[in-house]
Amino acid sequence: MIVGLPKGLLFHQYEKFITEFLKVLQIDYIISKDTNKDILNLGVKYCVDEACLPIKIFHGHVASIKDRCDLVIVPRIVSVHEKEFICPKFNGLPEMILHNIPNMPAITTKPLYLYSEKKTLAWLEDFGSMLNKNKNQVREAYIRGKEIYDRQKLGYNDKRYRRRVLLVGHPYNIDDIYMNMNIKKKLNDLGVGVMTHHYVRDKDKQKEVDKLYKRPFWTFARHTYGSCVYLGRTQQVDGIIYLSSFNCGIDSIFIQLIKNELKDFPLLVVKIDEHTGEAGLNTRLEAYTDMLERKKKNGSNFPASREHLYSM
Amino acid sequence: MYYLGVDVGSVSTDIVVLDEKLNVYDQVYLRTKGRPIEAIQRGFKQLKNKYKDKEVRAIGTTGSGRGITSFILGADCVKNEITAHAMAGVYYDKEVKTIFEIGGQDSKIILLNQGVVTDFAMNTVCAAGTGSFLDRQAERLGIPIEEFGNYALKSKLAVRIAGRCAVFAESDMIHKQQLGYDSADIIKGLCEALARNYLNNVGKGKDIQPKVFFQGGVAANIGIKEAFEKILGFEIFVPKYYNVMGAIGAALLAKETVESKRCKTNFKGFDISDHVFITNSFQCKDCPNECEVVRILDGEVEIGCFGDRCGKWNQKSHIKSS
Ligand code: SF4
Ligand code: SF4
């Protein structure tokens, strides 16, 4: 029995856990390669056109390993935090995959509620039964996997750069350096350090979110909105770069909410889709960095904010 | 002593020569025709007999071909188009708050406050707001593009043309033409459609404050300038060197670089026009991305590479853009 792990969507977040879990259970697994041109092309080929790029790329990852494994993990993650949800597209992911990609091996289809240990274990037990493992074995593997998961530190917090920006966006947009054309390296090369929301305290984010007239029911939004508004307001970074997926409704809403709140703070919105050209991105990042530099040089607090209306 | 600025766009390549006092002393306009290196060589050939290498104190490049041409010329400063256009606009008028730049293939808007860029946006995908769209329509109507603006001014009443997208605008225009509308009215309609399209797309959500500078090739068209004024309700200004502002900005930035670093120029000399540059491409097989890498050779010597996603080839040739 070989389990296939597609390296898309939230994989990077849970990689440590799931690989340890499978190791303890002595199950062989394969992980798809880092996103590359072939994977992107496969994704575009199989997935419906209207889907966002991360969903297409996930399709590509699944398609690239489906013939080499017996069971693919296609997580139907519903929620990672109590009373909050993640994007509804995750909800329909197993159906999309089964429907769009021919000759699929078995996949996981049960919904996954990651905020509750009990519910997570129930999912894992079900998954374990597909691997012929009993509840005790699953529990043992869960504990070991969780230990490693809890120890990991996600995100970036660059120091020692002339300028520093907060990089926000869905975790998969930030983790996948093929999709984002290694934006972190580009920024570092321009003398700009990158930090992510992981380094903003939850209570600081929460304070900003609480001021919204309605509690957002997306976990992602809490981190993104909260960290943007908190850091922008307190001017702890020189700017904010929002990596957004073309066709993502959640992004559109939160970009607007952040803009309303931060008005003149230098916010750069970078939209990515499969046609995104690298030259266009370079130009924008350079112009943005120049802007931050010159603003600083003139020692002023000139208002600044911008949005790119088009993907490059 | 001179400062050179080179703006290599996908449609046109501009070279300017600024004198000691930073006045525009000379300018060359060339069609890029997809071959930036050749365009640069043709341009420098024209300048070769007028200037000496050692009279050049600094040289800068900008535009989409800024990287490639910087290797060939030995540029002191390689800057993106936003910064270059802003630099030139502010140099001519410290009061400028907004720059509209509409070129052959793309358009941008830059907002400034006291000479510092505070906001910008670019459009590189939609043709409806660019010069090439106007060129096409001029051709269709059988009117030279230079005359376009004057035609628009003759019209009393613009024909409303859908300007959302180039394809619609074109079919709408043909339709209006068939209905027998006057050319002048159609042209005025086109100018207004383009201005509306620009403001709704590139300028969406932007607080457009006077003083507005209108730069780029399309600024030659007085019909568009008028259309903007009509929509915005205030005067907009077309600077004298509207069509080479990018190149002027590049020259000014190069001057700034050389002065702040107190270094000599890297300029390789006017006879680059006599060199034989060869570009060839190969497919890198080092990873599944299989990039099509383009390599530029000056005779036998490799002077630059680009097109690689990971930067391994580009870095090898020690080129840094920006
Ligand atoms: S949140 Fe946006 S980017 Fe993520 S899966 Fe949903 S639509 Fe796609
Ligand atoms: S140039 Fe870099 S990214 Fe492109 S194929 Fe070669 S190794 Fe891969």
XYZ file of C-alpha atoms and ligand atoms in Angstrom:
650
model
C 0.000 0.000 0.000
C 1.469 3.338 -1.085
C -0.087 6.621 -0.011
C 0.224 9.632 -2.304
C 0.616 13.126 -0.895
C -0.074 15.974 -3.337
C 2.120 18.968 -2.567
C -0.602 21.540 -3.029
C -2.962 23.714 -0.977
C -2.300 23.256 2.736
C 0.253 20.465 2.335
C 3.190 22.535 3.563
C 1.337 23.353 6.747
C 0.664 19.735 7.610
C 3.613 18.024 5.937
C 5.501 17.419 9.175
C 2.484 15.854 10.797
C 1.333 13.575 8.046
C 4.751 12.249 7.098
C 5.572 11.419 10.701
C 2.147 9.854 11.093
C 2.709 7.582 8.106
C 6.246 6.718 9.174
C 5.078 5.578 12.578
C 2.451 3.426 10.907
C 5.139 2.070 8.592
C 3.199 3.017 5.519
C 5.081 3.873 2.359
C 4.254 7.190 0.815
C 5.243 9.368 -2.101
C 5.081 13.154 -2.272
C 4.583 14.919 -5.557
C 7.441 17.153 -6.693
C 7.608 20.878 -6.080
C 5.243 22.657 -8.415
C 6.752 22.971 -11.877
C 5.650 23.596 -15.417
C 4.457 20.030 -15.990
C 2.385 20.022 -12.837
C 0.858 23.377 -13.684
C 0.022 22.182 -17.196
C -1.585 19.010 -15.855
C -3.636 21.098 -13.459
C -4.806 23.463 -16.153
C -5.680 20.496 -18.319
C -7.796 18.648 -15.788
C -9.328 21.354 -13.686
C -12.311 23.504 -14.608
C -11.321 26.826 -16.019
C -13.132 28.938 -13.442
C -11.201 27.544 -10.515
C -8.490 29.569 -8.818
C -4.874 28.800 -9.566
C -4.157 26.965 -6.256
C -6.984 24.537 -6.949
C -5.696 23.948 -10.477
C -2.211 23.325 -9.168
C -3.579 20.854 -6.637
C -5.185 18.957 -9.511
C -1.801 18.910 -11.216
C -0.116 17.441 -8.155
C -2.737 14.724 -7.844
C -2.512 13.874 -11.533
C 1.278 13.680 -11.359
C 1.259 10.893 -8.730
C -2.054 9.116 -9.168
C -0.583 6.256 -11.173
C 2.111 5.544 -8.635
C 0.055 5.111 -5.487
C -2.991 3.297 -4.138
C -4.559 6.011 -2.056
C -4.300 9.773 -2.462
C -4.963 12.127 0.415
C -7.404 14.745 -0.818
C -8.274 16.512 2.397
C -11.778 17.855 2.663
C -10.767 20.363 5.297
C -13.824 22.166 6.533
C -12.458 24.023 9.465
C -9.212 24.560 11.324
C -10.628 26.720 14.084
C -13.845 26.501 16.024
C -16.746 28.464 14.523
C -14.544 29.431 11.602
C -14.287 27.887 8.190
C -11.917 27.772 5.325
C -12.698 28.274 1.680
C -15.734 26.333 0.418
C -13.636 25.063 -2.473
C -11.911 22.738 -0.031
C -15.294 21.307 0.697
C -15.832 20.124 -2.813
C -12.263 19.098 -3.458
C -12.723 15.297 -3.428
C -15.654 15.547 -5.847
C -13.733 17.858 -8.128
C -10.765 15.530 -8.199
C -12.787 12.364 -8.809
C -14.834 14.033 -11.461
C -12.038 15.827 -13.287
C -9.185 13.348 -13.240
C -9.741 9.987 -14.924
C -8.549 6.671 -13.478
C -8.086 7.898 -9.947
C -7.032 5.447 -7.265
C -8.891 5.601 -3.933
C -8.967 8.961 -2.171
C -9.970 10.220 1.243
C -13.367 11.854 1.239
C -14.458 12.311 4.861
C -14.699 15.899 6.075
C -11.920 17.028 8.350
C -12.401 19.365 11.310
C -8.931 20.131 12.496
C -9.777 22.259 15.506
C -11.026 19.351 17.565
C -8.713 16.540 18.573
C -11.655 14.174 18.750
C -12.830 14.966 15.244
C -9.331 14.864 13.839
C -8.769 11.469 15.416
C -12.033 10.197 14.011
C -10.867 11.211 10.538
C -7.485 9.592 11.098
C -9.093 6.396 12.365
C -11.165 6.205 9.252
C -8.075 6.867 7.159
C -6.182 4.274 9.246
C -8.810 1.655 8.518
C -8.140 2.159 4.816
C -4.546 1.274 5.671
C -5.518 -1.696 7.843
C -4.381 -0.032 11.046
C -6.304 -0.220 14.268
C -7.328 2.619 16.563
C -4.427 2.174 18.967
C -1.873 2.296 16.216
C -3.509 5.410 14.800
C -3.560 7.107 18.196
C 0.117 6.381 18.761
C 1.029 7.755 15.336
C -1.151 10.799 15.923
C 0.651 11.646 19.155
C 4.057 11.318 17.552
C 3.040 13.345 14.519
C 1.512 16.051 16.631
C 4.665 16.408 18.701
C 6.644 17.216 15.595
C 3.907 19.402 14.205
C 3.771 21.489 17.355
C 7.503 22.036 17.334
C 7.694 23.468 13.833
C 7.898 27.171 13.212
C 6.150 28.330 10.076
C 6.567 31.619 8.290
C 9.336 34.162 7.823
C 10.725 36.939 9.895
C 13.712 38.413 8.060
C 15.904 40.798 9.935
C 18.894 42.799 8.780
C 17.382 44.277 5.643
C 17.049 47.943 4.817
C 13.299 47.674 4.491
C 10.764 45.217 5.742
C 7.366 44.232 4.410
C 4.591 41.987 5.610
C 3.813 39.323 3.013
C 0.252 38.070 3.265
C -1.961 35.756 1.271
C -3.221 32.196 1.440
C -0.522 29.929 2.846
C -0.282 28.005 -0.419
C 0.387 31.206 -2.343
C 3.215 32.025 0.006
C 4.606 28.487 0.292
C 4.630 27.649 -3.395
C 7.678 29.396 -4.792
C 6.934 28.309 -8.322
C 3.539 29.912 -8.256
C 4.745 33.112 -6.626
C 7.928 33.149 -8.707
C 9.989 33.168 -5.570
C 8.777 36.552 -4.518
C 10.603 36.338 -1.215
C 13.955 35.928 -2.917
C 13.167 38.747 -5.318
C 12.368 41.031 -2.409
C 15.434 39.976 -0.476
C 17.568 40.709 -3.539
C 16.066 44.187 -3.606
C 17.046 44.707 0.002
C 13.620 44.061 1.453
C 13.088 41.643 4.328
C 9.889 39.634 4.533
C 7.771 38.817 7.537
C 4.582 36.777 7.696
C 1.574 36.837 9.981
C 3.020 34.017 12.100
C 5.131 36.593 13.845
C 2.221 38.750 14.866
C 0.657 37.782 18.174
C -2.837 36.337 18.002
C -4.164 38.817 20.475
C -2.951 41.754 18.370
C -4.683 40.306 15.309
C -7.819 39.559 17.249
C -8.088 43.116 18.517
C -8.285 44.419 14.954
C -10.685 41.711 13.825
C -12.999 42.451 16.740
C -13.526 45.938 15.373
C -15.138 44.568 12.215
C -18.916 44.908 12.245
C -19.304 41.219 11.671
C -17.069 38.378 12.753
C -15.428 36.929 9.647
C -16.005 33.215 9.490
C -12.831 32.476 7.594
C -9.750 31.620 9.607
C -7.508 32.896 6.887
C -9.145 36.275 7.075
C -8.435 36.619 10.759
C -4.712 36.145 10.266
C -4.459 38.250 7.166
C -6.721 41.103 8.050
C -5.593 41.173 11.651
C -1.880 41.242 10.906
C -2.176 43.768 8.062
C -4.200 46.236 10.022
C -2.197 45.816 13.200
C 1.220 46.213 11.574
C 0.041 48.948 9.235
C -1.512 50.966 11.987
C 1.503 50.689 14.228
C 3.873 51.243 11.270
C 6.003 48.270 12.237
C 6.693 47.430 8.604
C 7.449 49.674 5.633
C 4.783 48.123 3.466
C 2.450 45.208 2.871
C 2.408 42.900 -0.126
C -0.760 40.906 -0.649
C -0.339 37.824 -2.828
C -3.748 37.115 -4.191
C -5.113 34.323 -6.350
C -6.931 35.394 -9.434
C -10.586 34.382 -9.072
C -10.514 34.149 -5.292
C -13.572 35.745 -3.772
C -12.220 35.750 -0.240
C -9.209 37.750 -1.349
C -11.313 40.364 -3.116
C -13.321 41.020 0.017
C -10.380 41.255 2.348
C -8.222 43.380 0.094
C -11.010 45.914 0.100
C -11.478 45.746 3.867
C -7.751 46.177 4.452
C -7.625 49.127 2.086
C -10.534 50.804 3.808
C -8.760 50.475 7.102
C -5.228 51.385 6.067
C -6.078 54.044 3.491
C -2.673 55.459 2.585
C -0.353 52.740 3.786
C 1.776 51.283 0.949
C -0.124 48.158 -0.015
C 0.875 46.260 -3.119
C -1.581 43.704 -4.426
C -0.037 41.047 -6.633
C -2.525 38.845 -8.431
C -1.274 35.570 -9.726
C -2.738 33.304 -12.335
C -1.279 30.884 -14.822
C -0.521 33.662 -17.290
C 1.446 35.735 -14.840
C 4.653 36.942 -16.432
C 7.795 37.230 -14.453
C 8.976 40.473 -16.093
C 5.803 42.264 -15.067
C 6.193 41.119 -11.481
C 9.812 42.266 -11.393
C 8.858 45.715 -12.626
C 6.178 46.071 -9.991
C 8.373 44.915 -7.168
C 11.198 47.203 -8.252
C 8.908 50.195 -8.580
C 7.376 49.416 -5.211
C 10.773 49.128 -3.538
C 11.927 52.384 -5.145
C 8.832 53.995 -3.779
C 9.527 52.790 -0.252
C 13.165 53.897 -0.545
C 12.453 57.343 -1.854
C 9.737 57.843 0.671
C 12.153 57.057 3.451
C 14.905 59.166 1.954
C 12.697 62.206 1.896
C 11.990 61.499 5.521
C 8.317 62.025 5.123
C 5.107 60.242 5.886
C 3.631 60.728 2.499
C 0.541 58.687 1.999
C 0.906 55.730 -0.267
C -1.181 52.843 -1.434
C -1.596 51.073 -4.691
C -3.308 48.236 -6.358
C -2.516 46.396 -9.509
C -5.660 45.925 -11.345
C -4.365 43.365 -13.700
C -2.443 40.267 -13.359
C 0.733 40.696 -15.281
C 29.606 66.287 -21.021
C 26.458 64.301 -21.672
C 24.050 61.990 -19.938
C 22.376 59.275 -21.973
C 19.019 57.693 -21.324
C 17.614 54.706 -23.170
C 14.023 53.479 -22.969
C 13.531 50.134 -24.656
C 9.864 49.282 -24.971
C 8.257 46.523 -26.951
C 7.129 48.911 -29.684
C 9.642 51.733 -29.647
C 13.119 52.453 -28.404
C 14.063 55.999 -27.447
C 17.485 57.406 -26.803
C 18.020 60.866 -25.380
C 21.182 62.861 -24.884
C 21.069 65.410 -22.083
C 23.683 68.137 -21.938
C 25.505 69.416 -18.870
C 22.530 71.561 -17.928
C 20.229 68.567 -18.374
C 18.511 69.990 -21.404
C 17.485 67.555 -24.085
C 20.243 67.959 -26.614
C 19.457 65.149 -28.966
C 16.949 62.350 -29.331
C 16.567 59.262 -31.430
C 13.375 57.323 -31.938
C 13.426 53.799 -33.292
C 11.002 50.967 -33.804
C 12.006 48.041 -31.622
C 10.392 45.449 -33.896
C 10.965 42.748 -31.318
C 14.723 43.106 -31.653
C 15.922 45.440 -28.925
C 19.610 44.837 -29.509
C 19.422 45.755 -33.173
C 17.378 48.835 -32.377
C 19.988 49.988 -29.885
C 22.752 49.395 -32.379
C 20.975 51.367 -35.086
C 20.438 54.184 -32.633
C 24.020 54.372 -31.480
C 25.206 54.315 -35.040
C 23.314 57.538 -35.593
C 24.934 59.122 -32.564
C 28.399 57.780 -33.088
C 29.855 60.551 -35.182
C 28.429 63.346 -33.106
C 29.804 62.419 -29.696
C 32.915 60.982 -28.158
C 32.882 58.138 -25.670
C 34.614 60.170 -23.029
C 32.021 62.902 -23.214
C 29.491 60.542 -21.670
C 29.300 60.877 -17.934
C 26.490 58.431 -17.266
C 24.033 56.176 -19.044
C 20.818 54.597 -17.815
C 18.269 52.194 -19.256
C 14.591 51.611 -18.612
C 11.637 49.893 -20.282
C 10.871 46.232 -20.715
C 14.199 45.696 -22.496
C 16.204 47.501 -19.844
C 18.027 44.406 -18.648
C 19.160 43.065 -21.988
C 20.337 46.443 -23.268
C 22.118 47.303 -20.072
C 24.634 44.491 -20.681
C 25.317 45.749 -24.138
C 25.648 49.397 -23.238
C 27.269 49.090 -19.847
C 24.510 51.033 -18.131
C 25.179 52.695 -14.784
C 21.598 52.445 -13.734
C 18.826 50.056 -14.765
C 15.421 51.181 -13.572
C 11.800 50.213 -14.034
C 9.508 52.435 -16.102
C 7.472 53.708 -13.168
C 10.439 55.217 -11.400
C 11.876 56.607 -14.641
C 8.672 58.323 -15.718
C 8.096 59.743 -12.278
C 11.656 61.060 -12.130
C 11.301 62.909 -15.435
C 7.849 64.283 -14.644
C 8.994 65.705 -11.331
C 12.148 67.089 -12.894
C 10.061 69.278 -15.201
C 7.507 70.271 -12.629
C 7.747 69.728 -8.897
C 4.021 70.346 -8.596
C 2.968 67.345 -10.640
C 0.633 65.067 -8.679
C -0.486 62.595 -11.308
C 1.168 61.154 -14.383
C -0.824 59.441 -17.118
C 1.444 57.482 -19.359
C -0.019 55.827 -22.418
C 2.354 54.129 -24.764
C 2.107 51.754 -27.648
C 1.563 48.543 -25.711
C 0.813 49.460 -22.155
C -0.328 52.238 -19.936
C 0.288 53.319 -16.389
C -0.756 55.842 -13.820
C 1.551 57.267 -11.186
C 0.472 59.328 -8.212
C 2.969 61.577 -6.465
C 3.115 63.735 -3.432
C 5.819 66.375 -3.233
C 7.870 64.582 -5.799
C 7.628 61.112 -4.279
C 5.696 58.246 -5.864
C 2.879 57.239 -3.562
C 0.873 54.957 -5.766
C 0.926 53.407 -9.204
C -0.836 50.913 -11.426
C -0.023 49.382 -14.767
C -1.995 47.716 -17.449
C -0.163 45.391 -19.742
C -2.915 43.028 -20.799
C -5.781 45.064 -22.174
C -5.179 46.658 -25.554
C -8.182 48.993 -25.498
C -6.315 51.634 -23.546
C -3.139 51.813 -25.600
C -1.594 53.441 -28.607
C -1.575 50.367 -30.789
C -5.351 50.264 -30.580
C -5.569 53.841 -31.831
C -3.092 53.074 -34.601
C -5.271 50.266 -35.811
C -8.407 52.337 -35.834
C -6.683 55.190 -37.640
C -5.651 52.750 -40.279
C -9.149 51.379 -40.538
C -10.572 54.864 -41.027
C -7.848 55.733 -43.496
C -6.690 58.719 -41.481
C -3.036 59.202 -40.541
C -2.611 58.852 -36.782
C -0.965 62.287 -36.591
C -4.204 63.809 -37.856
C -6.384 61.911 -35.449
C -6.423 64.563 -32.743
C -7.310 67.379 -35.112
C -10.163 65.383 -36.525
C -11.535 64.855 -33.054
C -11.450 68.589 -32.425
C -13.549 69.217 -35.515
C -16.373 67.168 -34.106
C -19.225 68.797 -32.269
C -20.741 65.641 -30.929
C -18.913 62.450 -30.125
C -20.393 59.133 -31.122
C -20.583 56.945 -28.051
C -18.330 53.947 -28.508
C -18.113 51.037 -26.126
C -14.618 51.201 -24.723
C -14.535 48.292 -22.295
C -12.461 46.060 -24.459
C -10.576 46.449 -27.733
C -12.628 43.825 -29.489
C -15.953 45.417 -28.595
C -14.723 48.908 -29.308
C -13.616 47.881 -32.731
C -16.837 46.156 -33.702
C -18.872 48.990 -32.241
C -16.877 51.474 -34.270
C -17.337 49.526 -37.482
C -21.020 49.393 -36.769
C -21.215 53.160 -36.292
C -19.202 53.673 -39.448
C -21.664 51.568 -41.397
C -24.519 53.585 -40.001
C -22.948 56.546 -41.739
C -21.683 58.606 -38.848
C -19.159 61.300 -39.618
C -15.509 60.255 -39.240
C -14.723 63.215 -37.018
C -17.531 62.264 -34.634
C -16.404 58.668 -34.581
C -12.834 59.684 -33.852
C -13.930 61.926 -31.054
C -15.966 59.024 -29.725
C -12.946 56.783 -29.873
C -10.841 59.311 -27.970
C -13.460 59.519 -25.274
C -13.778 55.748 -25.116
C -10.052 55.418 -24.644
C -9.939 58.067 -21.941
C -12.866 56.459 -20.119
C -11.354 53.044 -20.425
C -8.057 54.303 -19.033
C -9.661 56.040 -16.070
C -11.909 53.079 -15.277
C -9.197 50.471 -15.484
C -5.738 51.776 -14.821
C -7.048 54.717 -12.840
C -9.706 52.748 -10.951
C -10.089 53.879 -7.374
C -7.316 56.439 -7.689
C -7.639 59.930 -6.361
C -6.585 61.898 -9.430
C -5.315 65.293 -8.355
C -4.084 68.120 -10.543
C -1.517 68.875 -11.760
C -1.753 66.035 -14.262
C 1.012 65.293 -16.750
C 0.108 63.299 -19.826
C 3.125 61.409 -21.176
C 3.850 58.702 -23.703
C 3.265 58.520 -27.443
C -0.516 58.829 -27.217
C -0.159 62.268 -25.593
C 0.520 63.623 -29.083
C -3.153 63.134 -29.686
C -4.914 66.309 -28.701
C -8.269 64.578 -28.950
C -7.412 62.313 -26.031
C -6.092 65.212 -23.980
C -9.384 67.003 -24.516
C -11.368 63.907 -23.643
C -9.502 63.629 -20.342
C -10.127 67.278 -19.594
C -13.791 66.888 -20.325
C -14.149 63.922 -17.981
C -11.959 65.261 -15.192
C -13.014 68.885 -15.410
C -9.560 70.410 -15.225
C -6.645 71.129 -17.498
C -4.044 68.457 -18.082
C -0.548 69.154 -19.329
C 1.497 67.503 -22.017
C 5.165 68.156 -21.295
C 7.345 69.187 -24.204
C 9.230 65.905 -24.338
C 6.153 63.799 -23.598
C 7.255 60.940 -25.816
C 10.733 60.429 -24.367
C 10.049 60.985 -20.673
C 11.094 57.437 -19.804
C 14.470 57.914 -21.464
C 14.940 61.300 -19.811
C 14.149 59.725 -16.452
C 16.700 56.982 -17.106
C 19.371 59.581 -17.895
C 18.571 61.552 -14.743
C 18.660 58.410 -12.616
C 21.991 57.422 -14.148
C 23.391 60.844 -13.299
C 22.165 60.433 -9.743
C 23.735 56.972 -9.466
C 27.131 57.997 -10.771
C 27.198 61.053 -8.557
C 26.121 59.334 -5.396
C 28.589 56.517 -5.910
C 31.239 58.973 -7.113
C 32.193 56.519 -9.773
C 32.934 56.630 -13.454
C 30.474 55.466 -16.019
C 30.474 51.862 -17.223
C 29.491 52.991 -20.690
C 30.974 50.668 -23.264
C 31.246 53.261 -26.017
C 29.422 54.267 -29.156
C 31.038 51.630 -31.311
C 28.867 48.937 -29.756
C 27.019 49.561 -32.999
C 29.846 47.772 -34.815
C 29.934 44.735 -32.558
C 28.276 41.556 -33.604
C 25.925 40.393 -30.928
C 24.570 36.931 -31.213
C 21.598 35.749 -29.262
C 20.871 32.103 -29.050
C 18.644 30.139 -26.815
C 18.786 26.753 -25.245
C 16.512 24.716 -23.081
C 17.827 24.186 -19.593
C 17.169 20.618 -18.511
C 18.352 20.962 -14.939
C 14.836 20.798 -13.572
C 11.323 20.139 -14.883
C 10.711 23.818 -15.548
C 12.738 23.445 -18.722
C 13.228 27.153 -19.197
C 13.996 28.596 -22.563
C 17.159 30.508 -21.689
C 18.352 33.265 -24.010
C 22.056 33.949 -24.171
C 23.686 37.049 -25.626
C 27.201 36.804 -26.959
C 29.472 39.643 -27.988
C 31.539 37.741 -30.499
C 32.767 34.845 -28.387
C 32.138 36.373 -24.998
C 28.922 35.720 -23.163
C 27.623 38.960 -21.765
C 24.256 38.006 -20.417
C 21.502 35.460 -20.025
C 17.865 35.706 -19.173
C 14.642 33.741 -19.300
C 15.615 31.386 -16.488
C 13.107 31.056 -13.713
C 15.553 30.223 -10.985
C 18.121 32.864 -11.907
C 21.050 30.465 -12.096
C 22.047 31.490 -15.633
C 21.250 35.125 -15.156
C 23.371 35.262 -12.055
C 26.267 33.592 -13.753
C 26.568 36.561 -16.030
C 26.572 38.983 -13.090
C 23.691 41.042 -14.183
C 21.441 42.696 -11.770
C 18.502 44.640 -12.912
C 17.525 47.534 -10.677
S -9.510 30.681 -0.701
Fe -9.324 31.525 -2.735
S -7.378 30.778 -3.474
Fe -7.953 29.501 -1.752
S -8.989 27.755 -2.618
Fe -10.517 29.269 -2.092
S -10.831 30.463 -3.964
Fe -8.918 29.332 -4.176
S 16.942 27.584 -15.591
Fe 16.594 27.009 -13.460
S 14.390 26.869 -13.281
Fe 14.838 26.839 -15.459
S 14.998 24.678 -16.010
Fe 17.055 25.360 -15.501
S 17.293 24.894 -13.340
Fe 15.120 24.820 -13.786
